[in-house]
PDB file as gemmi writes it, atoms N, CA and C in Angstrom:
CRYST1    1.000    1.000    1.000  90.00  90.00  90.00 P 1                      
ATOM      1  N   GLU A   1     -18.894  76.744  32.768  1.00  0.00           N  
ATOM      2  CA  GLU A   1     -19.260  77.154  31.431  1.00  0.00           C  
ATOM      3  C   GLU A   1     -19.476  78.665  31.360  1.00  0.00           C  
ATOM      4  N   GLU A   2     -19.755  79.286  32.457  1.00  0.00           N  
ATOM      5  CA  GLU A   2     -19.933  80.739  32.475  1.00  0.00           C  
ATOM      6  C   GLU A   2     -18.656  81.450  32.036  1.00  0.00           C  
ATOM      7  N   ALA A   3     -17.507  80.915  32.413  1.00  0.00           N  
ATOM      8  CA  ALA A   3     -16.232  81.526  32.043  1.00  0.00           C  
ATOM      9  C   ALA A   3     -15.947  81.391  30.549  1.00  0.00           C  
ATOM     10  N   GLU A   4     -16.563  80.413  29.881  1.00  0.00           N  
ATOM     11  CA  GLU A   4     -16.339  80.190  28.455  1.00  0.00           C  
ATOM     12  C   GLU A   4     -17.401  80.850  27.571  1.00  0.00           C  
ATOM     13  N   LYS A   5     -18.309  81.606  28.145  1.00  0.00           N  
ATOM     14  CA  LYS A   5     -19.417  82.180  27.392  1.00  0.00           C  
ATOM     15  C   LYS A   5     -18.968  83.066  26.241  1.00  0.00           C  
ATOM     16  N   HIS A   6     -17.855  83.740  26.385  1.00  0.00           N  
ATOM     17  CA  HIS A   6     -17.363  84.653  25.350  1.00  0.00           C  
ATOM     18  C   HIS A   6     -16.534  83.933  24.280  1.00  0.00           C  
ATOM     19  N   LEU A   7     -16.177  82.664  24.514  1.00  0.00           N  
ATOM     20  CA  LEU A   7     -15.349  81.916  23.574  1.00  0.00           C  
ATOM     21  C   LEU A   7     -16.199  81.305  22.460  1.00  0.00           C  
ATOM     22  N   THR A   8     -15.558  81.083  21.315  1.00  0.00           N  
ATOM     23  CA  THR A   8     -16.200  80.386  20.200  1.00  0.00           C  
ATOM     24  C   THR A   8     -15.679  78.958  20.186  1.00  0.00           C  
ATOM     25  N   TRP A   9     -16.603  77.977  20.240  1.00  0.00           N  
ATOM     26  CA  TRP A   9     -16.174  76.594  20.220  1.00  0.00           C  
ATOM     27  C   TRP A   9     -17.259  75.693  19.665  1.00  0.00           C  
ATOM     28  N   ILE A  10     -16.779  74.545  19.202  1.00  0.00           N  
ATOM     29  CA  ILE A  10     -17.656  73.488  18.695  1.00  0.00           C  
ATOM     30  C   ILE A  10     -17.213  72.186  19.355  1.00  0.00           C  
ATOM     31  N   LYS A  11     -18.156  71.452  19.925  1.00  0.00           N  
ATOM     32  CA  LYS A  11     -17.832  70.185  20.565  1.00  0.00           C  
ATOM     33  C   LYS A  11     -18.598  69.075  19.842  1.00  0.00           C  
ATOM     34  N   LEU A  12     -17.844  68.100  19.297  1.00  0.00           N  
ATOM     35  CA  LEU A  12     -18.436  66.928  18.658  1.00  0.00           C  
ATOM     36  C   LEU A  12     -18.255  65.747  19.591  1.00  0.00           C  
ATOM     37  N   ILE A  13     -19.341  65.060  19.885  1.00  0.00           N  
ATOM     38  CA  ILE A  13     -19.290  63.901  20.752  1.00  0.00           C  
ATOM     39  C   ILE A  13     -19.693  62.680  19.943  1.00  0.00           C  
ATOM     40  N   ASP A  14     -18.898  61.631  20.089  1.00  0.00           N  
ATOM     41  CA  ASP A  14     -19.167  60.355  19.418  1.00  0.00           C  
ATOM     42  C   ASP A  14     -19.302  60.553  17.910  1.00  0.00           C  
ATOM     43  N   ALA A  15     -18.263  61.126  17.295  1.00  0.00           N  
ATOM     44  CA  ALA A  15     -18.174  61.331  15.840  1.00  0.00           C  
ATOM     45  C   ALA A  15     -19.361  62.123  15.297  1.00  0.00           C  
ATOM     46  N   GLY A  16     -19.827  63.099  16.063  1.00  0.00           N  
ATOM     47  CA  GLY A  16     -20.885  63.975  15.585  1.00  0.00           C  
ATOM     48  C   GLY A  16     -22.291  63.564  15.958  1.00  0.00           C  
ATOM     49  N   ARG A  17     -22.421  62.505  16.749  1.00  0.00           N  
ATOM     50  CA  ARG A  17     -23.766  62.092  17.175  1.00  0.00           C  
ATOM     51  C   ARG A  17     -24.417  63.205  17.999  1.00  0.00           C  
ATOM     52  N   GLN A  18     -23.593  63.920  18.750  1.00  0.00           N  
ATOM     53  CA  GLN A  18     -24.066  65.083  19.502  1.00  0.00           C  
ATOM     54  C   GLN A  18     -23.122  66.244  19.192  1.00  0.00           C  
ATOM     55  N   VAL A  19     -23.705  67.380  18.859  1.00  0.00           N  
ATOM     56  CA  VAL A  19     -22.918  68.568  18.524  1.00  0.00           C  
ATOM     57  C   VAL A  19     -23.365  69.703  19.429  1.00  0.00           C  
ATOM     58  N   THR A  20     -22.393  70.330  20.084  1.00  0.00           N  
ATOM     59  CA  THR A  20     -22.665  71.496  20.919  1.00  0.00           C  
ATOM     60  C   THR A  20     -21.760  72.611  20.431  1.00  0.00           C  
ATOM     61  N   MET A  21     -22.313  73.809  20.307  1.00  0.00           N  
ATOM     62  CA  MET A  21     -21.493  74.932  19.862  1.00  0.00           C  
ATOM     63  C   MET A  21     -21.844  76.171  20.648  1.00  0.00           C  
ATOM     64  N   ASN A  22     -20.917  77.110  20.650  1.00  0.00           N  
ATOM     65  CA  ASN A  22     -21.095  78.332  21.414  1.00  0.00           C  
ATOM     66  C   ASN A  22     -20.527  79.511  20.639  1.00  0.00           C  
ATOM     67  N   ASN A  23     -21.303  80.585  20.582  1.00  0.00           N  
ATOM     68  CA  ASN A  23     -20.836  81.863  20.043  1.00  0.00           C  
ATOM     69  C   ASN A  23     -20.327  81.741  18.603  1.00  0.00           C  
ATOM     70  N   ILE A  24     -21.064  81.031  17.758  1.00  0.00           N  
ATOM     71  CA  ILE A  24     -20.693  80.867  16.351  1.00  0.00           C  
ATOM     72  C   ILE A  24     -21.297  82.033  15.579  1.00  0.00           C  
ATOM     73  N   ARG A  25     -20.435  82.890  15.052  1.00  0.00           N  
ATOM     74  CA  ARG A  25     -20.879  84.068  14.297  1.00  0.00           C  
ATOM     75  C   ARG A  25     -19.986  84.257  13.090  1.00  0.00           C  
ATOM     76  N   GLY A  26     -20.593  84.616  11.981  1.00  0.00           N  
ATOM     77  CA  GLY A  26     -19.814  84.929  10.791  1.00  0.00           C  
ATOM     78  C   GLY A  26     -19.814  83.805   9.777  1.00  0.00           C  
ATOM     79  N   PHE A  27     -19.331  84.146   8.594  1.00  0.00           N  
ATOM     80  CA  PHE A  27     -19.343  83.220   7.468  1.00  0.00           C  
ATOM     81  C   PHE A  27     -18.463  81.997   7.704  1.00  0.00           C  
ATOM     82  N   LEU A  28     -17.195  82.202   7.996  1.00  0.00           N  
ATOM     83  CA  LEU A  28     -16.271  81.075   8.123  1.00  0.00           C  
ATOM     84  C   LEU A  28     -16.623  80.145   9.283  1.00  0.00           C  
ATOM     85  N   PRO A  29     -16.872  80.659  10.478  1.00  0.00           N  
ATOM     86  CA  PRO A  29     -17.283  79.738  11.551  1.00  0.00           C  
ATOM     87  C   PRO A  29     -18.561  78.964  11.194  1.00  0.00           C  
ATOM     88  N   GLY A  30     -19.490  79.624  10.512  1.00  0.00           N  
ATOM     89  CA  GLY A  30     -20.712  78.937  10.090  1.00  0.00           C  
ATOM     90  C   GLY A  30     -20.430  77.826   9.101  1.00  0.00           C  
ATOM     91  N   LYS A  31     -19.513  78.068   8.161  1.00  0.00           N  
ATOM     92  CA  LYS A  31     -19.141  77.043   7.186  1.00  0.00           C  
ATOM     93  C   LYS A  31     -18.421  75.876   7.860  1.00  0.00           C  
ATOM     94  N   ILE A  32     -17.600  76.172   8.847  1.00  0.00           N  
ATOM     95  CA  ILE A  32     -16.905  75.102   9.578  1.00  0.00           C  
ATOM     96  C   ILE A  32     -17.917  74.228  10.314  1.00  0.00           C  
ATOM     97  N   VAL A  33     -18.895  74.846  10.951  1.00  0.00           N  
ATOM     98  CA  VAL A  33     -19.947  74.091  11.642  1.00  0.00           C  
ATOM     99  C   VAL A  33     -20.707  73.231  10.626  1.00  0.00           C  
ATOM    100  N   GLN A  34     -21.077  73.823   9.490  1.00  0.00           N  
ATOM    101  CA  GLN A  34     -21.799  73.082   8.453  1.00  0.00           C  
ATOM    102  C   GLN A  34     -20.974  71.875   7.990  1.00  0.00           C  
ATOM    103  N   PHE A  35     -19.687  72.077   7.754  1.00  0.00           N  
ATOM    104  CA  PHE A  35     -18.818  70.986   7.333  1.00  0.00           C  
ATOM    105  C   PHE A  35     -18.770  69.880   8.389  1.00  0.00           C  
ATOM    106  N   LEU A  36     -18.535  70.256   9.626  1.00  0.00           N  
ATOM    107  CA  LEU A  36     -18.419  69.253  10.692  1.00  0.00           C  
ATOM    108  C   LEU A  36     -19.723  68.498  10.919  1.00  0.00           C  
ATOM    109  N   MET A  37     -20.851  69.178  10.795  1.00  0.00           N  
ATOM    110  CA  MET A  37     -22.132  68.514  11.026  1.00  0.00           C  
ATOM    111  C   MET A  37     -22.494  67.568   9.883  1.00  0.00           C  
ATOM    112  N   ASN A  38     -21.941  67.786   8.702  1.00  0.00           N  
ATOM    113  CA  ASN A  38     -22.227  66.921   7.564  1.00  0.00           C  
ATOM    114  C   ASN A  38     -21.128  65.898   7.302  1.00  0.00           C  
ATOM    115  N   LEU A  39     -20.123  65.873   8.141  1.00  0.00           N  
ATOM    116  CA  LEU A  39     -19.026  64.939   7.991  1.00  0.00           C  
ATOM    117  C   LEU A  39     -19.521  63.539   8.315  1.00  0.00           C  
ATOM    118  N   ASN A  40     -19.302  62.622   7.398  1.00  0.00           N  
ATOM    119  CA  ASN A  40     -19.750  61.247   7.586  1.00  0.00           C  
ATOM    120  C   ASN A  40     -18.526  60.380   7.855  1.00  0.00           C  
ATOM    121  N   LEU A  41     -18.362  59.946   9.081  1.00  0.00           N  
ATOM    122  CA  LEU A  41     -17.187  59.190   9.472  1.00  0.00           C  
ATOM    123  C   LEU A  41     -17.383  57.683   9.392  1.00  0.00           C  
ATOM    124  N   SER A  42     -18.547  57.250   8.932  1.00  0.00           N  
ATOM    125  CA  SER A  42     -18.762  55.812   8.823  1.00  0.00           C  
ATOM    126  C   SER A  42     -18.053  55.265   7.585  1.00  0.00           C  
ATOM    127  N   THR A  43     -17.757  53.995   7.633  1.00  0.00           N  
ATOM    128  CA  THR A  43     -17.093  53.339   6.519  1.00  0.00           C  
ATOM    129  C   THR A  43     -18.104  53.106   5.403  1.00  0.00           C  
ATOM    130  N   HIS A  44     -17.741  53.499   4.210  1.00  0.00           N  
ATOM    131  CA  HIS A  44     -18.600  53.262   3.052  1.00  0.00           C  
ATOM    132  C   HIS A  44     -17.736  53.228   1.797  1.00  0.00           C  
ATOM    133  N   PRO A  45     -18.192  52.509   0.775  1.00  0.00           N  
ATOM    134  CA  PRO A  45     -17.375  52.390  -0.436  1.00  0.00           C  
ATOM    135  C   PRO A  45     -17.378  53.680  -1.250  1.00  0.00           C  
ATOM    136  N   ILE A  46     -16.278  53.896  -1.940  1.00  0.00           N  
ATOM    137  CA  ILE A  46     -16.158  55.005  -2.888  1.00  0.00           C  
ATOM    138  C   ILE A  46     -15.835  54.373  -4.234  1.00  0.00           C  
ATOM    139  N   TYR A  47     -16.611  54.682  -5.237  1.00  0.00           N  
ATOM    140  CA  TYR A  47     -16.416  54.116  -6.569  1.00  0.00           C  
ATOM    141  C   TYR A  47     -15.746  55.148  -7.469  1.00  0.00           C  
ATOM    142  N   LEU A  48     -14.681  54.738  -8.144  1.00  0.00           N  
ATOM    143  CA  LEU A  48     -13.978  55.589  -9.095  1.00  0.00           C  
ATOM    144  C   LEU A  48     -13.973  54.891 -10.451  1.00  0.00           C  
ATOM    145  N   SER A  49     -14.171  55.664 -11.501  1.00  0.00           N  
ATOM    146  CA  SER A  49     -14.143  55.086 -12.836  1.00  0.00           C  
ATOM    147  C   SER A  49     -13.649  56.125 -13.828  1.00  0.00           C  
ATOM    148  N   ARG A  50     -12.852  55.689 -14.764  1.00  0.00           N  
ATOM    149  CA  ARG A  50     -12.472  56.569 -15.865  1.00  0.00           C  
ATOM    150  C   ARG A  50     -13.619  56.612 -16.863  1.00  0.00           C  
ATOM    151  N   HIS A  51     -13.562  57.586 -17.743  1.00  0.00           N  
ATOM    152  CA  HIS A  51     -14.564  57.650 -18.803  1.00  0.00           C  
ATOM    153  C   HIS A  51     -14.322  56.510 -19.790  1.00  0.00           C  
ATOM    154  N   GLY A  52     -15.315  56.210 -20.613  1.00  0.00           N  
ATOM    155  CA  GLY A  52     -15.142  55.210 -21.656  1.00  0.00           C  
ATOM    156  C   GLY A  52     -14.195  55.740 -22.733  1.00  0.00           C  
ATOM    157  N   GLU A  53     -13.727  54.843 -23.564  1.00  0.00           N  
ATOM    158  CA  GLU A  53     -12.802  55.214 -24.635  1.00  0.00           C  
ATOM    159  C   GLU A  53     -13.432  56.278 -25.539  1.00  0.00           C  
ATOM    160  N   SER A  54     -12.675  57.354 -25.798  1.00  0.00           N  
ATOM    161  CA  SER A  54     -13.189  58.425 -26.661  1.00  0.00           C  
ATOM    162  C   SER A  54     -12.669  58.258 -28.083  1.00  0.00           C  
ATOM    163  N   GLU A  55     -13.280  58.992 -29.004  1.00  0.00           N  
ATOM    164  CA  GLU A  55     -12.810  58.985 -30.394  1.00  0.00           C  
ATOM    165  C   GLU A  55     -11.373  59.488 -30.472  1.00  0.00           C  
ATOM    166  N   TYR A  56     -11.027  60.467 -29.633  1.00  0.00           N  
ATOM    167  CA  TYR A  56      -9.649  60.970 -29.617  1.00  0.00           C  
ATOM    168  C   TYR A  56      -8.681  59.919 -29.079  1.00  0.00           C  
ATOM    169  N   ASN A  57      -9.121  59.104 -28.106  1.00  0.00           N  
ATOM    170  CA  ASN A  57      -8.265  58.021 -27.609  1.00  0.00           C  
ATOM    171  C   ASN A  57      -7.899  57.068 -28.746  1.00  0.00           C  
ATOM    172  N   VAL A  58      -8.870  56.746 -29.580  1.00  0.00           N  
ATOM    173  CA  VAL A  58      -8.638  55.844 -30.717  1.00  0.00           C  
ATOM    174  C   VAL A  58      -7.594  56.438 -31.662  1.00  0.00           C  
ATOM    175  N   LEU A  59      -7.631  57.781 -31.848  1.00  0.00           N  
ATOM    176  CA  LEU A  59      -6.697  58.457 -32.750  1.00  0.00           C  
ATOM    177  C   LEU A  59      -5.359  58.781 -32.081  1.00  0.00           C  
ATOM    178  N   GLY A  60      -5.238  58.472 -30.792  1.00  0.00           N  
ATOM    179  CA  GLY A  60      -3.997  58.738 -30.079  1.00  0.00           C  
ATOM    180  C   GLY A  60      -3.862  60.180 -29.608  1.00  0.00           C  
ATOM    181  N   LYS A  61      -4.955  60.936 -29.634  1.00  0.00           N  
ATOM    182  CA  LYS A  61      -4.924  62.332 -29.187  1.00  0.00           C  
ATOM    183  C   LYS A  61      -5.198  62.408 -27.693  1.00  0.00           C  
ATOM    184  N   ILE A  62      -4.635  63.425 -27.065  1.00  0.00           N  
ATOM    185  CA  ILE A  62      -4.845  63.655 -25.643  1.00  0.00           C  
ATOM    186  C   ILE A  62      -5.628  64.950 -25.480  1.00  0.00           C  
ATOM    187  N   GLY A  63      -6.621  64.961 -24.589  1.00  0.00           N  
ATOM    188  CA  GLY A  63      -7.413  66.170 -24.334  1.00  0.00           C  
ATOM    189  C   GLY A  63      -8.515  66.324 -25.354  1.00  0.00           C  
ATOM    190  N   GLY A  64      -9.079  67.508 -25.395  1.00  0.00           N  
ATOM    191  CA  GLY A  64     -10.165  67.776 -26.333  1.00  0.00           C  
ATOM    192  C   GLY A  64     -11.507  67.383 -25.777  1.00  0.00           C  
ATOM    193  N   ASP A  65     -12.498  67.421 -26.644  1.00  0.00           N  
ATOM    194  CA  ASP A  65     -13.872  67.157 -26.218  1.00  0.00           C  
ATOM    195  C   ASP A  65     -14.581  66.314 -27.271  1.00  0.00           C  
ATOM    196  N   SER A  66     -14.077  65.120 -27.508  1.00  0.00           N  
ATOM    197  CA  SER A  66     -14.689  64.259 -28.513  1.00  0.00           C  
ATOM    198  C   SER A  66     -15.746  63.378 -27.881  1.00  0.00           C  
ATOM    199  N   GLY A  67     -16.533  62.750 -28.720  1.00  0.00           N  
ATOM    200  CA  GLY A  67     -17.532  61.801 -28.248  1.00  0.00           C  
ATOM    201  C   GLY A  67     -16.895  60.472 -27.899  1.00  0.00           C  
ATOM    202  N   LEU A  68     -17.707  59.556 -27.438  1.00  0.00           N  
ATOM    203  CA  LEU A  68     -17.217  58.227 -27.098  1.00  0.00           C  
ATOM    204  C   LEU A  68     -17.156  57.358 -28.340  1.00  0.00           C  
ATOM    205  N   SER A  69     -16.169  56.471 -28.364  1.00  0.00           N  
ATOM    206  CA  SER A  69     -16.093  55.481 -29.439  1.00  0.00           C  
ATOM    207  C   SER A  69     -17.147  54.415 -29.167  1.00  0.00           C  
ATOM    208  N   GLU A  70     -17.250  53.437 -30.062  1.00  0.00           N  
ATOM    209  CA  GLU A  70     -18.204  52.349 -29.852  1.00  0.00           C  
ATOM    210  C   GLU A  70     -17.855  51.586 -28.571  1.00  0.00           C  
ATOM    211  N   ASN A  71     -16.549  51.360 -28.341  1.00  0.00           N  
ATOM    212  CA  ASN A  71     -16.122  50.704 -27.096  1.00  0.00           C  
ATOM    213  C   ASN A  71     -16.478  51.561 -25.881  1.00  0.00           C  
ATOM    214  N   GLY A  72     -16.318  52.877 -26.010  1.00  0.00           N  
ATOM    215  CA  GLY A  72     -16.658  53.788 -24.924  1.00  0.00           C  
ATOM    216  C   GLY A  72     -18.139  53.767 -24.593  1.00  0.00           C  
ATOM    217  N   GLU A  73     -18.976  53.706 -25.642  1.00  0.00           N  
ATOM    218  CA  GLU A  73     -20.432  53.610 -25.439  1.00  0.00           C  
ATOM    219  C   GLU A  73     -20.788  52.300 -24.732  1.00  0.00           C  
ATOM    220  N   ASP A  74     -20.144  51.205 -25.154  1.00  0.00           N  
ATOM    221  CA  ASP A  74     -20.384  49.904 -24.500  1.00  0.00           C  
ATOM    222  C   ASP A  74     -20.001  49.965 -23.026  1.00  0.00           C  
ATOM    223  N   TYR A  75     -18.831  50.565 -22.748  1.00  0.00           N  
ATOM    224  CA  TYR A  75     -18.364  50.700 -21.372  1.00  0.00           C  
ATOM    225  C   TYR A  75     -19.364  51.514 -20.545  1.00  0.00           C  
ATOM    226  N   ALA A  76     -19.870  52.601 -21.107  1.00  0.00           N  
ATOM    227  CA  ALA A  76     -20.830  53.454 -20.391  1.00  0.00           C  
ATOM    228  C   ALA A  76     -22.099  52.681 -20.052  1.00  0.00           C  
ATOM    229  N   ARG A  77     -22.582  51.858 -20.994  1.00  0.00           N  
ATOM    230  CA  ARG A  77     -23.783  51.060 -20.736  1.00  0.00           C  
ATOM    231  C   ARG A  77     -23.542  50.037 -19.624  1.00  0.00           C  
ATOM    232  N   VAL A  78     -22.399  49.351 -19.679  1.00  0.00           N  
ATOM    233  CA  VAL A  78     -22.078  48.343 -18.662  1.00  0.00           C  
ATOM    234  C   VAL A  78     -21.895  49.003 -17.298  1.00  0.00           C  
ATOM    235  N   LEU A  79     -21.236  50.153 -17.271  1.00  0.00           N  
ATOM    236  CA  LEU A  79     -21.030  50.872 -16.009  1.00  0.00           C  
ATOM    237  C   LEU A  79     -22.366  51.330 -15.420  1.00  0.00           C  
ATOM    238  N   ALA A  80     -23.258  51.837 -16.265  1.00  0.00           N  
ATOM    239  CA  ALA A  80     -24.579  52.266 -15.791  1.00  0.00           C  
ATOM    240  C   ALA A  80     -25.363  51.084 -15.227  1.00  0.00           C  
ATOM    241  N   GLN A  81     -25.303  49.955 -15.908  1.00  0.00           N  
ATOM    242  CA  GLN A  81     -26.005  48.760 -15.433  1.00  0.00           C  
ATOM    243  C   GLN A  81     -25.438  48.303 -14.088  1.00  0.00           C  
ATOM    244  N   TYR A  82     -24.108  48.324 -13.959  1.00  0.00           N  
ATOM    245  CA  TYR A  82     -23.477  47.949 -12.693  1.00  0.00           C  
ATOM    246  C   TYR A  82     -23.937  48.887 -11.574  1.00  0.00           C  
ATOM    247  N   ALA A  83     -23.933  50.185 -11.846  1.00  0.00           N  
ATOM    248  CA  ALA A  83     -24.350  51.161 -10.833  1.00  0.00           C  
ATOM    249  C   ALA A  83     -25.800  50.927 -10.418  1.00  0.00           C  
ATOM    250  N   HIS A  84     -26.661  50.670 -11.380  1.00  0.00           N  
ATOM    251  CA  HIS A  84     -28.066  50.447 -11.046  1.00  0.00           C  
ATOM    252  C   HIS A  84     -28.265  49.193 -10.195  1.00  0.00           C  
ATOM    253  N   THR A  85     -27.606  48.096 -10.547  1.00  0.00           N  
ATOM    254  CA  THR A  85     -27.857  46.843  -9.836  1.00  0.00           C  
ATOM    255  C   THR A  85     -27.035  46.680  -8.562  1.00  0.00           C  
ATOM    256  N   HIS A  86     -25.766  47.121  -8.568  1.00  0.00           N  
ATOM    257  CA  HIS A  86     -24.887  46.869  -7.426  1.00  0.00           C  
ATOM    258  C   HIS A  86     -24.773  48.038  -6.454  1.00  0.00           C  
ATOM    259  N   ILE A  87     -24.877  49.249  -6.946  1.00  0.00           N  
ATOM    260  CA  ILE A  87     -24.726  50.407  -6.062  1.00  0.00           C  
ATOM    261  C   ILE A  87     -26.090  50.894  -5.583  1.00  0.00           C  
ATOM    262  N   LEU A  88     -27.020  51.084  -6.508  1.00  0.00           N  
ATOM    263  CA  LEU A  88     -28.342  51.584  -6.135  1.00  0.00           C  
ATOM    264  C   LEU A  88     -29.288  50.475  -5.696  1.00  0.00           C  
ATOM    265  N   GLY A  89     -28.981  49.238  -6.034  1.00  0.00           N  
ATOM    266  CA  GLY A  89     -29.824  48.114  -5.631  1.00  0.00           C  
ATOM    267  C   GLY A  89     -31.113  48.017  -6.408  1.00  0.00           C  
ATOM    268  N   LEU A  90     -31.042  48.269  -7.722  1.00  0.00           N  
ATOM    269  CA  LEU A  90     -32.236  48.216  -8.562  1.00  0.00           C  
ATOM    270  C   LEU A  90     -32.329  46.880  -9.289  1.00  0.00           C  
ATOM    271  N   ASN A  91     -33.546  46.463  -9.574  1.00  0.00           N  
ATOM    272  CA  ASN A  91     -33.765  45.324 -10.454  1.00  0.00           C  
ATOM    273  C   ASN A  91     -33.538  45.792 -11.887  1.00  0.00           C  
ATOM    274  N   GLU A  92     -33.529  44.848 -12.826  1.00  0.00           N  
ATOM    275  CA  GLU A  92     -33.298  45.201 -14.229  1.00  0.00           C  
ATOM    276  C   GLU A  92     -34.361  46.158 -14.760  1.00  0.00           C  
ATOM    277  N   ASP A  93     -35.585  46.089 -14.216  1.00  0.00           N  
ATOM    278  CA  ASP A  93     -36.658  46.974 -14.696  1.00  0.00           C  
ATOM    279  C   ASP A  93     -36.628  48.349 -14.028  1.00  0.00           C  
ATOM    280  N   GLY A  94     -35.647  48.583 -13.147  1.00  0.00           N  
ATOM    281  CA  GLY A  94     -35.518  49.882 -12.493  1.00  0.00           C  
ATOM    282  C   GLY A  94     -36.202  49.974 -11.144  1.00  0.00           C  
ATOM    283  N   SER A  95     -36.916  48.915 -10.733  1.00  0.00           N  
ATOM    284  CA  SER A  95     -37.560  48.927  -9.424  1.00  0.00           C  
ATOM    285  C   SER A  95     -36.544  48.527  -8.358  1.00  0.00           C  
ATOM    286  N   PHE A  96     -36.813  48.893  -7.119  1.00  0.00           N  
ATOM    287  CA  PHE A  96     -35.884  48.607  -6.036  1.00  0.00           C  
ATOM    288  C   PHE A  96     -36.027  47.177  -5.551  1.00  0.00           C  
ATOM    289  N   LYS A  97     -34.876  46.511  -5.341  1.00  0.00           N  
ATOM    290  CA  LYS A  97     -34.883  45.154  -4.804  1.00  0.00           C  
ATOM    291  C   LYS A  97     -35.413  45.167  -3.373  1.00  0.00           C  
ATOM    292  N   ASP A  98     -35.006  46.161  -2.621  1.00  0.00           N  
ATOM    293  CA  ASP A  98     -35.431  46.298  -1.228  1.00  0.00           C  
ATOM    294  C   ASP A  98     -36.259  47.570  -1.122  1.00  0.00           C  
ATOM    295  N   PRO A  99     -37.569  47.465  -0.928  1.00  0.00           N  
ATOM    296  CA  PRO A  99     -38.402  48.669  -0.877  1.00  0.00           C  
ATOM    297  C   PRO A  99     -38.054  49.604   0.277  1.00  0.00           C  
ATOM    298  N   LYS A 100     -37.316  49.112   1.287  1.00  0.00           N  
ATOM    299  CA  LYS A 100     -36.909  49.947   2.407  1.00  0.00           C  
ATOM    300  C   LYS A 100     -35.546  50.589   2.161  1.00  0.00           C  
ATOM    301  N   ASN A 101     -35.002  50.378   0.960  1.00  0.00           N  
ATOM    302  CA  ASN A 101     -33.677  50.907   0.602  1.00  0.00           C  
ATOM    303  C   ASN A 101     -33.651  52.410   0.815  1.00  0.00           C  
ATOM    304  N   LYS A 102     -32.717  52.888   1.630  1.00  0.00           N  
ATOM    305  CA  LYS A 102     -32.631  54.317   1.936  1.00  0.00           C  
ATOM    306  C   LYS A 102     -32.274  55.153   0.706  1.00  0.00           C  
ATOM    307  N   VAL A 103     -31.653  54.520  -0.276  1.00  0.00           N  
ATOM    308  CA  VAL A 103     -31.272  55.243  -1.485  1.00  0.00           C  
ATOM    309  C   VAL A 103     -32.511  55.571  -2.323  1.00  0.00           C  
ATOM    310  N   ALA A 104     -33.582  54.820  -2.126  1.00  0.00           N  
ATOM    311  CA  ALA A 104     -34.761  54.960  -2.966  1.00  0.00           C  
ATOM    312  C   ALA A 104     -35.292  56.382  -3.023  1.00  0.00           C  
ATOM    313  N   SER A 105     -35.369  57.038  -1.900  1.00  0.00           N  
ATOM    314  CA  SER A 105     -35.934  58.384  -1.885  1.00  0.00           C  
ATOM    315  C   SER A 105     -35.056  59.389  -2.595  1.00  0.00           C  
ATOM    316  N   HIS A 106     -33.765  59.104  -2.707  1.00  0.00           N  
ATOM    317  CA  HIS A 106     -32.836  60.043  -3.332  1.00  0.00           C  
ATOM    318  C   HIS A 106     -32.656  59.779  -4.815  1.00  0.00           C  
ATOM    319  N   THR A 107     -32.759  58.532  -5.245  1.00  0.00           N  
ATOM    320  CA  THR A 107     -32.452  58.223  -6.639  1.00  0.00           C  
ATOM    321  C   THR A 107     -33.535  58.695  -7.588  1.00  0.00           C  
ATOM    322  N   ARG A 108     -34.724  58.934  -7.106  1.00  0.00           N  
ATOM    323  CA  ARG A 108     -35.754  59.443  -8.017  1.00  0.00           C  
ATOM    324  C   ARG A 108     -35.335  60.793  -8.612  1.00  0.00           C  
ATOM    325  N   LEU A 109     -34.404  61.469  -7.954  1.00  0.00           N  
ATOM    326  CA  LEU A 109     -33.911  62.727  -8.489  1.00  0.00           C  
ATOM    327  C   LEU A 109     -33.016  62.521  -9.697  1.00  0.00           C  
ATOM    328  N   PHE A 110     -32.437  61.334  -9.844  1.00  0.00           N  
ATOM    329  CA  PHE A 110     -31.466  61.071 -10.897  1.00  0.00           C  
ATOM    330  C   PHE A 110     -31.983  60.162 -12.001  1.00  0.00           C  
ATOM    331  N   THR A 111     -33.178  59.621 -11.865  1.00  0.00           N  
ATOM    332  CA  THR A 111     -33.668  58.701 -12.892  1.00  0.00           C  
ATOM    333  C   THR A 111     -34.731  59.349 -13.743  1.00  0.00           C  
TER     334      THR A 111                                                      
END                                                                             
């Protein structure tokens, strides 16, 4: 390792469980280290959803910044309810189904 003292390197062991780095200096190398240390390689779901129907959608317009139609508002309510119960694990009253839920400490920022 003495011969590598002047080199810049990052070693990730077991998908980042252990991180060793050497001679990391500067903005870009620091950002690369930050990215690699926050990389989550575990399997987890990703949810994608389009917005609810807009007033412009009803009129056949594309783009713009209109509000949601009545159907769009309904969709937003149903999507929010799904997110609360299935993704965040909340009861209908907003309390957590599992008090040990790891999401609990983070969701207070969004509710």
